[in-house]
Amino acid sequence: MSVVRRFHPEVRLKTLLAEPGGVTAKTALDRAADNVESVREDCLVAIDVKIEALTEAAKTQDEELLSRVYRLSNEIFAEAGIFGLIELSAAAHSLCTLTSAGASKGKNAAIMVHIEAMRVLRRPDVSNDRLARGAVLAGLRGLTAKLAATA
Amino acid sequence: MSDIDPNARINLSKALVLLIDGSQHSVDVLAQIMKGFGVPEVYRCTNIDEAEKITRARTFDLIIIDPQVSDGAGYEFLNGLRQSEGAPNAYTPVVLISGHARATDVRRARDTGANFFVAKPITPSVLLQRILWVARDKRPFVEVGKYIGPDRRFKFEGPPPGSDGRRENDLSAPLGSADEPNMSQTEIDSLIKPQRVMI
């Protein structure tokens, strides 16, 4: 039998939240959304830099390749998602899944295709066209399904 | 805003919050969200060394961390925080935010002692819901084996069928019939009635 110690530590956060004053939840959320929008451009530039870093990382083919690609694509997944770049976020997530899975035939080529797809999704003509974005993502999904079937 | 009453008032104007994420831009976005919620002081760390230093020096009201920071060192950092009984942040509420999660990461995350998990991409609405939930969470902290943190069971439905449970205070599922007659209402009333005590 395990011996379990149970206790209730004091949570100051609960007391603070309930103090008089503050703002309504709606105001808090509106302000947060405005603040996020204020850093949108900086973050989109950073996403483009990360896609370029992915391209460079994929050229090296060294032992650290997969962990570098995984880390960068995970960051792009999260940051693109915050700003509503759904297809880019989904492509980055797909790249995370691909790099975290075991070795498979054609994996390196599939990584390159993902990176290229992410570059295309950031091109103004594609990023402003919902159908084009959807087509790029559908192509990626077809590729990953094919890879999974041959693994 | 789903579960949040838009007119409910929240006051985070005295809260001290620590944000830990390996990506500078992710931590900046989180900071913008927290400032929008009215948090005046937000500390940002992009590696575990900085986080360890600051958590030794300041007591935070909330920590939000991506455990992938510093090549996954965030998991060990959280374990260490919970094991540091008497240290400033041993019991500070922790919201763990996670991007793409590998199966091994999910298992590690479960045992870190975090209060709640939020999947990236983060939205202000989901983050506020989770912060309110964590603040009002009634689960006790438990210390069992190497684990210290909030009880990982959100509801207790008794030990698994066919077992007597693993804990010394677990009761087996079939409790059996009573071995004494039921108490009368008068007896129950006398137990809960305030009594004058001579000191």
Short mmCIF file of C-alpha atoms in Angstrom, two decimals:
data_model
loop_
_atom_site.label_atom_id
_atom_site.label_comp_id
_atom_site.label_asym_id
_atom_site.label_seq_id
_atom_site.Cartn_x
_atom_site.Cartn_y
_atom_site.Cartn_z
CA MET A 1 0.00 0.00 0.00
CA SER A 2 1.28 3.47 -0.92
CA VAL A 3 1.33 6.05 1.85
CA VAL A 4 -0.34 9.21 0.61
CA ARG A 5 0.01 12.63 2.21
CA ARG A 6 -2.81 15.02 1.28
CA PHE A 7 -2.77 18.73 1.96
CA HIS A 8 -4.24 21.98 0.70
CA PRO A 9 -1.58 24.65 0.10
CA GLU A 10 -2.74 28.25 0.18
CA VAL A 11 -3.45 29.56 -3.34
CA ARG A 12 -2.89 33.33 -3.33
CA LEU A 13 -4.11 33.55 -6.93
CA LYS A 14 -7.64 32.68 -5.84
CA THR A 15 -7.66 35.48 -3.24
CA LEU A 16 -6.23 38.04 -5.68
CA LEU A 17 -8.75 37.23 -8.40
CA ALA A 18 -11.64 37.85 -6.05
CA GLU A 19 -10.38 41.19 -4.69
CA PRO A 20 -12.57 44.23 -5.40
CA GLY A 21 -11.75 46.20 -8.54
CA GLY A 22 -10.22 44.59 -11.57
CA VAL A 23 -11.97 44.34 -14.93
CA THR A 24 -14.75 42.26 -16.44
CA ALA A 25 -13.76 39.06 -18.22
CA LYS A 26 -14.95 40.61 -21.51
CA THR A 27 -12.68 43.63 -21.07
CA ALA A 28 -9.75 41.38 -20.13
CA LEU A 29 -10.25 39.23 -23.24
CA ASP A 30 -10.70 42.22 -25.54
CA ARG A 31 -7.52 43.83 -24.22
CA ALA A 32 -5.61 40.57 -24.55
CA ALA A 33 -6.78 40.17 -28.17
CA ASP A 34 -5.74 43.78 -28.95
CA ASN A 35 -2.34 43.23 -27.34
CA VAL A 36 -1.78 40.05 -29.37
CA GLU A 37 -2.66 41.91 -32.55
CA SER A 38 -0.06 44.56 -31.68
CA VAL A 39 2.74 41.99 -32.05
CA ARG A 40 1.30 40.23 -35.12
CA GLU A 41 3.70 41.71 -37.69
CA ASP A 42 6.79 40.96 -35.60
CA CYS A 43 5.64 37.40 -35.09
CA LEU A 44 4.87 36.83 -38.77
CA VAL A 45 8.37 38.03 -39.66
CA ALA A 46 9.74 35.63 -37.03
CA ILE A 47 7.74 32.76 -38.56
CA ASP A 48 9.28 33.50 -41.98
CA VAL A 49 12.75 33.50 -40.41
CA LYS A 50 12.00 30.12 -38.83
CA ILE A 51 10.86 28.67 -42.16
CA GLU A 52 14.18 29.82 -43.68
CA ALA A 53 16.02 28.26 -40.72
CA LEU A 54 14.13 25.02 -41.40
CA THR A 55 15.28 25.12 -45.02
CA GLU A 56 18.89 25.57 -43.92
CA ALA A 57 18.59 22.88 -41.24
CA ALA A 58 17.21 20.37 -43.74
CA LYS A 59 20.26 20.85 -45.97
CA THR A 60 22.71 19.73 -43.27
CA GLN A 61 21.58 16.08 -42.98
CA ASP A 62 23.51 15.65 -39.71
CA GLU A 63 22.52 13.78 -36.51
CA GLU A 64 20.79 16.81 -35.05
CA LEU A 65 18.64 17.38 -38.14
CA LEU A 66 15.46 15.80 -36.80
CA SER A 67 15.58 17.49 -33.40
CA ARG A 68 16.25 20.91 -34.98
CA VAL A 69 13.45 20.46 -37.50
CA TYR A 70 11.11 19.24 -34.75
CA ARG A 71 11.85 22.21 -32.49
CA LEU A 72 11.43 24.80 -35.25
CA SER A 73 8.27 23.25 -36.68
CA ASN A 74 6.77 23.01 -33.19
CA GLU A 75 7.36 26.74 -32.70
CA ILE A 76 5.82 27.55 -36.09
CA PHE A 77 2.81 25.34 -35.28
CA ALA A 78 2.13 27.28 -32.08
CA GLU A 79 2.85 30.79 -33.35
CA ALA A 80 1.04 30.46 -36.70
CA GLY A 81 -1.97 29.05 -34.86
CA ILE A 82 -2.20 32.05 -32.52
CA PHE A 83 -2.53 34.37 -35.52
CA GLY A 84 -5.10 32.25 -37.34
CA LEU A 85 -2.75 30.85 -40.00
CA ILE A 86 -4.55 27.53 -39.74
CA GLU A 87 -3.09 25.77 -42.78
CA LEU A 88 0.48 26.81 -41.96
CA SER A 89 -0.02 25.67 -38.37
CA ALA A 90 -1.41 22.34 -39.61
CA ALA A 91 1.52 21.85 -42.02
CA ALA A 92 3.98 22.53 -39.18
CA HIS A 93 2.11 20.06 -36.96
CA SER A 94 2.32 17.46 -39.72
CA LEU A 95 6.07 18.06 -39.93
CA CYS A 96 6.35 17.57 -36.14
CA THR A 97 4.54 14.23 -36.45
CA LEU A 98 6.75 13.19 -39.36
CA THR A 99 10.02 14.03 -37.60
CA SER A 100 9.00 12.44 -34.31
CA ALA A 101 8.02 9.13 -35.96
CA GLY A 102 10.53 6.36 -36.62
CA ALA A 103 12.71 6.13 -39.73
CA SER A 104 10.87 5.44 -42.96
CA LYS A 105 11.61 5.35 -46.66
CA GLY A 106 11.30 8.78 -48.21
CA LYS A 107 11.22 10.59 -44.89
CA ASN A 108 13.88 13.17 -45.79
CA ALA A 109 12.12 13.94 -49.05
CA ALA A 110 8.83 14.33 -47.18
CA ILE A 111 10.48 16.76 -44.77
CA MET A 112 11.65 18.87 -47.70
CA VAL A 113 8.14 18.81 -49.22
CA HIS A 114 6.67 20.02 -45.91
CA ILE A 115 9.14 22.89 -45.69
CA GLU A 116 8.46 23.89 -49.27
CA ALA A 117 4.71 23.75 -48.60
CA MET A 118 5.18 26.07 -45.63
CA ARG A 119 7.12 28.54 -47.79
CA VAL A 120 4.34 28.44 -50.38
CA LEU A 121 1.68 29.02 -47.71
CA ARG A 122 3.45 32.24 -46.72
CA ARG A 123 3.54 33.55 -50.31
CA PRO A 124 1.09 36.51 -50.53
CA ASP A 125 -0.80 35.04 -53.52
CA VAL A 126 -1.41 31.80 -51.59
CA SER A 127 -1.82 33.20 -48.08
CA ASN A 128 -4.65 35.44 -49.34
CA ASP A 129 -6.43 32.60 -51.18
CA ARG A 130 -8.35 30.17 -48.96
CA LEU A 131 -8.80 27.60 -51.75
CA ALA A 132 -5.09 27.63 -52.61
CA ARG A 133 -4.15 27.18 -48.96
CA GLY A 134 -6.58 24.28 -48.68
CA ALA A 135 -5.12 22.66 -51.81
CA VAL A 136 -1.56 22.87 -50.42
CA LEU A 137 -2.67 21.29 -47.15
CA ALA A 138 -4.65 18.56 -48.95
CA GLY A 139 -1.52 17.71 -50.96
CA LEU A 140 0.51 17.39 -47.75
CA ARG A 141 -2.13 15.16 -46.19
CA GLY A 142 -2.06 12.91 -49.24
CA LEU A 143 1.71 12.64 -48.95
CA THR A 144 1.68 11.76 -45.24
CA ALA A 145 -1.08 9.19 -45.79
CA LYS A 146 1.02 7.59 -48.54
CA LEU A 147 4.08 7.54 -46.29
CA ALA A 148 2.09 5.99 -43.44
CA ALA A 149 0.80 3.28 -45.79
CA THR A 150 4.31 2.33 -46.92
CA ALA A 151 5.89 2.45 -43.43
CA MET B 1 -16.01 32.93 -24.30
CA SER B 2 -17.89 29.68 -23.72
CA ASP B 3 -17.54 28.96 -19.99
CA ILE B 4 -16.64 32.47 -18.85
CA ASP B 5 -19.30 34.89 -17.71
CA PRO B 6 -18.37 38.05 -19.69
CA ASN B 7 -19.53 40.24 -16.81
CA ALA B 8 -17.60 38.37 -14.11
CA ARG B 9 -14.91 40.58 -12.59
CA ILE B 10 -11.34 39.37 -12.34
CA ASN B 11 -8.57 41.16 -10.53
CA LEU B 12 -5.01 40.23 -11.43
CA SER B 13 -3.60 43.68 -10.67
CA LYS B 14 -1.43 42.33 -7.83
CA ALA B 15 -0.48 39.04 -9.44
CA LEU B 16 3.11 38.13 -10.23
CA VAL B 17 3.35 35.76 -13.18
CA LEU B 18 6.29 33.83 -14.62
CA LEU B 19 6.26 32.74 -18.28
CA ILE B 20 8.73 30.12 -19.52
CA ASP B 21 8.93 29.16 -23.19
CA GLY B 22 11.89 28.38 -25.42
CA SER B 23 10.60 30.67 -28.17
CA GLN B 24 11.04 34.39 -27.54
CA HIS B 25 8.01 35.18 -29.70
CA SER B 26 5.78 32.67 -27.92
CA VAL B 27 6.74 34.09 -24.55
CA ASP B 28 6.14 37.64 -25.84
CA VAL B 29 2.65 36.70 -27.06
CA LEU B 30 1.88 35.10 -23.70
CA ALA B 31 3.09 38.26 -21.96
CA GLN B 32 0.78 40.38 -24.11
CA ILE B 33 -2.16 38.16 -23.17
CA MET B 34 -1.33 38.34 -19.46
CA LYS B 35 -0.98 42.15 -19.63
CA GLY B 36 -4.38 42.26 -21.29
CA PHE B 37 -5.75 40.33 -18.30
CA GLY B 38 -4.41 43.11 -16.07
CA VAL B 39 -1.23 41.46 -14.76
CA PRO B 40 1.21 44.31 -14.07
CA GLU B 41 4.38 42.28 -13.57
CA VAL B 42 5.23 39.51 -16.01
CA TYR B 43 8.61 37.78 -15.91
CA ARG B 44 9.75 36.05 -19.12
CA CYS B 45 12.30 33.26 -19.36
CA THR B 46 13.43 31.49 -22.52
CA ASN B 47 15.66 28.95 -20.79
CA ILE B 48 15.64 26.90 -17.61
CA ASP B 49 18.73 28.51 -16.06
CA GLU B 50 16.94 31.87 -15.97
CA ALA B 51 13.79 30.21 -14.62
CA GLU B 52 15.69 28.47 -11.81
CA LYS B 53 17.35 31.72 -10.75
CA ILE B 54 14.14 33.73 -10.69
CA THR B 55 12.08 31.06 -8.90
CA ARG B 56 14.66 30.96 -6.11
CA ALA B 57 14.36 34.73 -5.66
CA ARG B 58 10.66 35.54 -6.16
CA THR B 59 7.36 33.99 -5.15
CA PHE B 60 5.01 33.82 -8.11
CA ASP B 61 1.23 33.56 -8.12
CA LEU B 62 1.18 31.64 -11.40
CA ILE B 63 3.73 29.93 -13.61
CA ILE B 64 3.00 29.15 -17.26
CA ILE B 65 5.57 26.87 -18.86
CA ASP B 66 6.22 24.98 -22.08
CA PRO B 67 8.17 21.96 -20.78
CA GLN B 68 10.00 21.63 -24.11
CA VAL B 69 12.11 24.65 -23.12
CA SER B 70 15.87 23.97 -23.05
CA ASP B 71 15.54 20.63 -24.87
CA GLY B 72 12.83 19.27 -22.57
CA ALA B 73 14.41 20.42 -19.29
CA GLY B 74 11.07 21.95 -18.29
CA TYR B 75 9.82 18.59 -17.01
CA GLU B 76 12.74 18.20 -14.59
CA PHE B 77 12.42 21.84 -13.57
CA LEU B 78 8.79 21.33 -12.59
CA ASN B 79 9.55 18.13 -10.69
CA GLY B 80 12.32 19.95 -8.83
CA LEU B 81 10.00 22.84 -8.03
CA ARG B 82 7.39 20.54 -6.48
CA GLN B 83 10.04 18.61 -4.52
CA SER B 84 11.47 21.83 -3.04
CA GLU B 85 9.28 21.90 0.07
CA GLY B 86 9.70 25.23 1.84
CA ALA B 87 11.02 26.97 -1.29
CA PRO B 88 9.06 30.02 -2.58
CA ASN B 89 7.27 28.30 -5.46
CA ALA B 90 6.85 24.68 -4.34
CA TYR B 91 3.06 24.94 -4.46
CA THR B 92 2.59 27.78 -6.98
CA PRO B 93 -0.15 26.98 -9.53
CA VAL B 94 1.43 25.83 -12.78
CA VAL B 95 -0.24 25.76 -16.19
CA LEU B 96 1.68 23.59 -18.61
CA ILE B 97 1.34 24.58 -22.26
CA SER B 98 2.31 22.09 -24.87
CA GLY B 99 2.68 22.17 -28.63
CA HIS B 100 2.94 18.96 -30.62
CA ALA B 101 3.24 16.25 -27.99
CA ARG B 102 4.96 12.89 -28.44
CA ALA B 103 3.56 9.94 -26.46
CA THR B 104 6.59 10.01 -24.14
CA ASP B 105 6.01 13.73 -23.50
CA VAL B 106 2.39 13.09 -22.47
CA ARG B 107 3.48 10.50 -19.90
CA ARG B 108 6.17 12.83 -18.53
CA ALA B 109 3.76 15.78 -18.42
CA ARG B 110 1.26 13.79 -16.33
CA ASP B 111 3.85 13.29 -13.60
CA THR B 112 5.33 16.79 -13.40
CA GLY B 113 2.93 18.11 -10.77
CA ALA B 114 1.41 20.76 -13.04
CA ASN B 115 -2.12 21.91 -12.19
CA PHE B 116 -3.47 21.95 -15.74
CA PHE B 117 -2.45 21.33 -19.33
CA VAL B 118 -3.31 23.61 -22.23
CA ALA B 119 -2.64 22.66 -25.85
CA LYS B 120 -1.06 25.21 -28.15
CA PRO B 121 -1.95 27.27 -30.14
CA ILE B 122 -3.00 29.39 -27.17
CA THR B 123 -6.03 31.67 -27.31
CA PRO B 124 -6.75 34.32 -24.65
CA SER B 125 -10.17 32.80 -23.98
CA VAL B 126 -8.86 29.30 -23.27
CA LEU B 127 -5.99 30.63 -21.19
CA LEU B 128 -8.28 32.74 -19.02
CA GLN B 129 -10.65 29.79 -18.53
CA ARG B 130 -7.77 27.61 -17.37
CA ILE B 131 -6.34 30.27 -15.05
CA LEU B 132 -9.73 30.71 -13.39
CA TRP B 133 -10.11 26.95 -13.15
CA VAL B 134 -6.67 26.50 -11.58
CA ALA B 135 -7.32 29.27 -9.05
CA ARG B 136 -10.59 27.65 -7.95
CA ASP B 137 -9.42 24.04 -8.14
CA LYS B 138 -10.40 22.17 -4.98
CA ARG B 139 -8.21 19.11 -5.52
CA PRO B 140 -5.73 18.55 -2.71
CA PHE B 141 -2.02 18.29 -3.29
CA VAL B 142 -0.81 14.74 -2.80
CA GLU B 143 2.61 13.37 -2.02
CA VAL B 144 2.92 9.75 -3.02
CA GLY B 145 6.18 8.06 -3.93
CA LYS B 146 8.16 10.49 -6.06
CA TYR B 147 5.09 12.52 -7.06
CA ILE B 148 4.11 15.81 -5.42
CA GLY B 149 1.38 17.87 -7.02
CA PRO B 150 -2.36 18.19 -7.42
CA ASP B 151 -4.27 14.93 -7.19
CA ARG B 152 -4.15 13.53 -10.73
CA ARG B 153 -7.63 12.05 -10.30
CA PHE B 154 -10.28 14.59 -11.22
CA LYS B 155 -12.96 12.36 -9.72
CA PHE B 156 -12.67 9.30 -7.53
CA GLU B 157 -14.78 6.33 -8.49
CA GLY B 158 -13.25 3.82 -6.12
CA PRO B 159 -10.49 1.33 -6.78
CA PRO B 160 -10.49 -0.67 -10.04
CA PRO B 161 -12.98 -3.59 -10.10
CA GLY B 162 -11.55 -6.70 -8.49
CA SER B 163 -8.91 -4.86 -6.48
CA ASP B 164 -8.80 -3.47 -2.95
CA GLY B 165 -7.02 -0.34 -4.16
CA ARG B 166 -3.44 0.82 -3.75
CA ARG B 167 -3.88 3.38 -1.02
CA GLU B 168 -4.24 2.70 2.69
CA ASN B 169 -7.51 4.63 2.84
CA ASP B 170 -9.07 3.04 -0.26
CA LEU B 171 -12.31 1.24 0.38
CA SER B 172 -13.19 -1.78 -1.72
CA ALA B 173 -16.04 -1.11 -4.16
CA PRO B 174 -18.73 -3.30 -2.50
CA LEU B 175 -19.01 -1.82 0.96
CA GLY B 176 -21.20 -4.64 2.26
CA SER B 177 -24.19 -4.31 4.50
CA ALA B 178 -24.17 -2.33 7.72
CA ASP B 179 -23.20 -4.26 10.83
CA GLU B 180 -25.04 -1.89 13.21
CA PRO B 181 -28.60 -0.57 13.16
CA ASN B 182 -29.09 2.77 11.41
CA MET B 183 -28.89 5.86 13.66
CA SER B 184 -32.14 7.54 14.47
CA GLN B 185 -32.76 11.14 13.35
CA THR B 186 -32.55 12.24 17.00
CA GLU B 187 -29.11 10.69 17.33
CA ILE B 188 -27.97 12.38 14.10
CA ASP B 189 -29.40 15.74 15.29
CA SER B 190 -27.58 15.44 18.60
CA LEU B 191 -24.29 14.94 16.78
CA ILE B 192 -24.57 18.13 14.74
CA LYS B 193 -26.35 20.31 17.35
CA PRO B 194 -24.07 23.00 18.84
CA GLN B 195 -23.24 22.19 22.45
CA ARG B 196 -22.31 24.59 25.21
CA VAL B 197 -18.92 23.58 26.56
CA MET B 198 -17.63 24.50 30.01
CA ILE B 199 -13.94 25.42 29.96
#
